[in-house]
Amino acid sequence: MTTQITPTTELQAVNIILSTIGEAPVNSIVGNTTVDVSTAINILNETSMSIQSQGWNFNTSENVTLSLDDDSKIPLPANCVQADSSKQFKHINVVIRDGYLYDMEKHTDIFTSVTPVDLVLVQLFDSLPEFARRYITMKAARRFASRFIGDKEITQLIAQDEQEAYISFVQADTRSADHNILDGDYNTYNIANRTPRRTY
């Protein structure tokens, strides 16, 4: 029996999903595919997007300095699903609108200067760390089985694997983020780095 020592590929993920309804594995997921394979691919992509859009350490880029274009707008990467001002510029309320950075307080996408932002960037499946691939695959497998056969017993069994994968996913992402009690989140950061007050 061969032991897998490489990260799960998209093809392997699709085959894991297909196995939940007793389908035989396929050798390719490109070109002409069956309805089951196409559905499995779509659910895998849908699940990957929904999980990654939440923003995790592995797909968040902090303190990114973007550039103004010729129209004084700030275009965002095509795979960007979240954009927010970096910690030291939290007073500037920005969001994504029509592929550009948008200032919510000034109600405009025209900027005179550029401030660093934190971006959540959706990655292709084969670019993800293994712990993310595993969780996305198991969640997609449960969704696929639920939609195709609706068998509660099978769905519950897959849900157990999904829960285990989720716990590993959160633990691995948290470790890679190197959080600690002093800068684990924005509120804690502000308290630890607040300007000292004079007492009279």
Short mmCIF file of C-alpha atoms in Angstrom, two decimals:
data_model
loop_
_atom_site.label_atom_id
_atom_site.label_comp_id
_atom_site.label_asym_id
_atom_site.label_seq_id
_atom_site.Cartn_x
_atom_site.Cartn_y
_atom_site.Cartn_z
CA MET A 1 0.00 0.00 0.00
CA THR A 2 1.43 3.35 -1.07
CA THR A 3 1.53 6.11 1.52
CA GLN A 4 0.69 9.61 0.28
CA ILE A 5 3.59 11.96 0.96
CA THR A 6 2.57 14.83 -1.30
CA PRO A 7 -0.22 17.41 -0.81
CA THR A 8 -3.70 16.50 -2.01
CA THR A 9 -4.21 17.49 -5.64
CA GLU A 10 -7.45 18.83 -7.07
CA LEU A 11 -7.90 15.52 -8.90
CA GLN A 12 -7.50 13.57 -5.65
CA ALA A 13 -9.95 15.90 -3.92
CA VAL A 14 -12.56 15.32 -6.62
CA ASN A 15 -12.08 11.56 -6.34
CA ILE A 16 -12.54 11.72 -2.56
CA ILE A 17 -15.77 13.62 -3.15
CA LEU A 18 -16.96 11.09 -5.74
CA SER A 19 -16.21 8.20 -3.38
CA THR A 20 -18.86 9.46 -0.96
CA ILE A 21 -21.58 8.29 -3.36
CA GLY A 22 -19.73 5.15 -4.46
CA GLU A 23 -18.44 6.57 -7.75
CA ALA A 24 -15.24 5.13 -9.22
CA PRO A 25 -12.21 7.46 -9.34
CA VAL A 26 -11.44 9.31 -12.55
CA ASN A 27 -8.07 9.90 -14.19
CA SER A 28 -8.71 13.49 -15.30
CA ILE A 29 -10.94 16.43 -14.44
CA VAL A 30 -10.19 18.48 -17.57
CA GLY A 31 -11.98 18.33 -20.90
CA ASN A 32 -15.23 16.41 -21.25
CA THR A 33 -16.38 15.06 -17.88
CA THR A 34 -19.48 13.33 -16.53
CA VAL A 35 -22.21 15.22 -14.71
CA ASP A 36 -21.02 13.80 -11.38
CA VAL A 37 -17.45 14.97 -11.97
CA SER A 38 -18.54 18.42 -13.09
CA THR A 39 -20.76 18.74 -10.04
CA ALA A 40 -17.96 17.62 -7.74
CA ILE A 41 -15.60 20.21 -9.25
CA ASN A 42 -18.21 22.95 -8.89
CA ILE A 43 -18.91 22.09 -5.26
CA LEU A 44 -15.17 21.91 -4.50
CA ASN A 45 -14.68 25.39 -6.02
CA GLU A 46 -17.77 26.75 -4.26
CA THR A 47 -16.56 25.40 -0.92
CA SER A 48 -13.04 26.67 -1.42
CA MET A 49 -14.37 30.16 -2.16
CA SER A 50 -16.69 30.22 0.85
CA ILE A 51 -13.96 29.08 3.26
CA GLN A 52 -11.18 31.25 1.89
CA SER A 53 -13.42 34.33 1.78
CA GLN A 54 -13.53 34.29 5.58
CA GLY A 55 -9.87 35.30 5.62
CA TRP A 56 -7.20 33.14 7.24
CA ASN A 57 -3.53 33.60 7.92
CA PHE A 58 -2.54 31.54 4.86
CA ASN A 59 -4.42 33.79 2.42
CA THR A 60 -4.16 37.20 4.09
CA SER A 61 -1.49 39.67 3.01
CA GLU A 62 -0.89 42.46 5.52
CA ASN A 63 0.48 45.97 4.99
CA VAL A 64 0.24 45.82 1.22
CA THR A 65 0.93 49.12 -0.55
CA LEU A 66 -1.05 49.37 -3.76
CA SER A 67 -0.74 51.97 -6.50
CA LEU A 68 -2.97 54.68 -7.86
CA ASP A 69 -3.94 54.27 -11.50
CA ASP A 70 -4.28 57.09 -14.05
CA ASP A 71 -7.77 57.88 -12.73
CA SER A 72 -6.56 58.20 -9.13
CA LYS A 73 -8.28 54.95 -8.24
CA ILE A 74 -6.70 51.99 -6.45
CA PRO A 75 -7.33 48.75 -8.38
CA LEU A 76 -7.32 45.53 -6.38
CA PRO A 77 -6.06 42.09 -7.46
CA ALA A 78 -8.67 40.01 -9.30
CA ASN A 79 -8.60 37.35 -6.57
CA CYS A 80 -9.13 39.84 -3.72
CA VAL A 81 -12.30 39.19 -1.69
CA GLN A 82 -11.59 41.42 1.32
CA ALA A 83 -9.71 44.68 1.75
CA ASP A 84 -9.25 46.66 4.93
CA SER A 85 -6.94 49.36 6.19
CA SER A 86 -3.89 48.05 8.03
CA LYS A 87 -3.74 48.30 11.83
CA GLN A 88 -2.14 51.74 12.00
CA PHE A 89 -4.72 53.17 9.59
CA LYS A 90 -7.93 51.69 11.05
CA HIS A 91 -9.48 55.16 11.14
CA ILE A 92 -9.75 54.95 7.33
CA ASN A 93 -12.81 52.86 6.47
CA VAL A 94 -12.29 51.20 3.10
CA VAL A 95 -14.00 48.33 1.28
CA ILE A 96 -14.02 46.68 -2.14
CA ARG A 97 -16.34 48.15 -4.75
CA ASP A 98 -16.31 47.22 -8.45
CA GLY A 99 -12.75 45.93 -8.16
CA TYR A 100 -11.39 49.13 -6.59
CA LEU A 101 -10.75 50.38 -3.08
CA TYR A 102 -13.64 52.56 -1.87
CA ASP A 103 -13.60 55.09 0.97
CA MET A 104 -16.84 54.59 2.93
CA GLU A 105 -16.60 57.86 4.85
CA LYS A 106 -15.81 60.08 1.89
CA HIS A 107 -18.09 58.07 -0.43
CA THR A 108 -15.56 57.91 -3.22
CA ASP A 109 -13.12 55.60 -4.97
CA ILE A 110 -10.84 58.53 -5.83
CA PHE A 111 -7.75 58.81 -3.64
CA THR A 112 -5.02 61.41 -3.32
CA SER A 113 -2.64 59.10 -1.46
CA VAL A 114 -2.17 55.40 -0.78
CA THR A 115 -2.23 53.80 2.66
CA PRO A 116 -1.28 50.18 3.41
CA VAL A 117 -4.10 47.66 3.38
CA ASP A 118 -4.69 44.07 4.45
CA LEU A 119 -5.98 41.86 1.65
CA VAL A 120 -7.68 38.46 1.64
CA LEU A 121 -6.69 36.72 -1.58
CA VAL A 122 -8.40 33.55 -2.79
CA GLN A 123 -5.84 30.97 -3.92
CA LEU A 124 -6.09 28.12 -6.41
CA PHE A 125 -6.61 24.74 -4.74
CA ASP A 126 -3.13 23.46 -5.61
CA SER A 127 -1.58 26.59 -4.02
CA LEU A 128 -3.20 26.00 -0.63
CA PRO A 129 -1.47 24.43 2.40
CA GLU A 130 -2.42 20.80 2.97
CA PHE A 131 -4.50 21.51 6.09
CA ALA A 132 -6.72 23.84 4.03
CA ARG A 133 -7.00 21.38 1.15
CA ARG A 134 -8.09 18.65 3.54
CA TYR A 135 -10.78 20.71 5.26
CA ILE A 136 -12.14 22.10 1.97
CA THR A 137 -12.25 18.59 0.49
CA MET A 138 -14.14 17.08 3.43
CA LYS A 139 -16.63 19.94 3.61
CA ALA A 140 -17.21 19.69 -0.15
CA ALA A 141 -17.64 15.91 0.17
CA ARG A 142 -20.37 16.34 2.78
CA ARG A 143 -22.17 18.93 0.66
CA PHE A 144 -21.91 16.70 -2.40
CA ALA A 145 -23.26 13.62 -0.62
CA SER A 146 -26.06 15.61 0.96
CA ARG A 147 -27.20 17.05 -2.35
CA PHE A 148 -26.85 13.84 -4.33
CA ILE A 149 -28.17 11.11 -2.08
CA GLY A 150 -29.47 12.83 1.03
CA ASP A 151 -28.67 9.82 3.22
CA LYS A 152 -28.46 11.18 6.78
CA GLU A 153 -26.28 8.33 8.07
CA ILE A 154 -23.66 8.78 5.34
CA THR A 155 -23.79 12.55 5.70
CA GLN A 156 -23.23 12.27 9.46
CA LEU A 157 -20.22 9.99 8.98
CA ILE A 158 -18.66 12.46 6.54
CA ALA A 159 -19.50 15.31 8.92
CA GLN A 160 -17.34 13.64 11.59
CA ASP A 161 -14.37 13.63 9.21
CA GLU A 162 -15.16 17.23 8.32
CA GLN A 163 -15.16 18.24 11.99
CA GLU A 164 -11.78 16.59 12.56
CA ALA A 165 -10.40 18.32 9.48
CA TYR A 166 -11.80 21.66 10.68
CA ILE A 167 -10.12 21.36 14.09
CA SER A 168 -6.78 20.57 12.44
CA PHE A 169 -7.34 23.41 9.98
CA VAL A 170 -7.93 26.03 12.67
CA GLN A 171 -5.03 24.78 14.82
CA ALA A 172 -2.59 24.78 11.89
CA ASP A 173 -3.64 28.22 10.67
CA THR A 174 -3.41 29.65 14.19
CA ARG A 175 0.09 28.22 14.64
CA SER A 176 1.24 29.72 11.35
CA ALA A 177 -0.15 33.13 12.36
CA ASP A 178 2.14 33.26 15.42
CA HIS A 179 -0.55 34.96 17.51
CA ASN A 180 0.18 35.79 21.11
CA ILE A 181 -1.68 37.42 23.99
CA LEU A 182 -0.28 40.88 23.18
CA ASP A 183 -1.13 41.18 19.49
CA GLY A 184 -3.62 38.41 18.78
CA ASP A 185 -6.31 40.75 17.48
CA TYR A 186 -6.99 44.41 16.73
CA ASN A 187 -8.50 45.26 20.13
CA THR A 188 -5.61 43.71 22.05
CA TYR A 189 -3.12 45.44 19.73
CA ASN A 190 -4.70 48.84 20.46
CA ILE A 191 -4.58 48.30 24.21
CA ALA A 192 -0.96 47.16 24.13
CA ASN A 193 0.11 49.99 21.83
CA ARG A 194 -2.04 52.86 23.09
CA THR A 195 -0.49 56.27 23.68
CA PRO A 196 0.33 56.81 27.37
CA ARG A 197 -1.89 59.34 29.14
CA ARG A 198 -0.66 61.96 31.54
CA THR A 199 -2.11 61.91 35.00
CA TYR A 200 -2.56 65.08 36.97
#
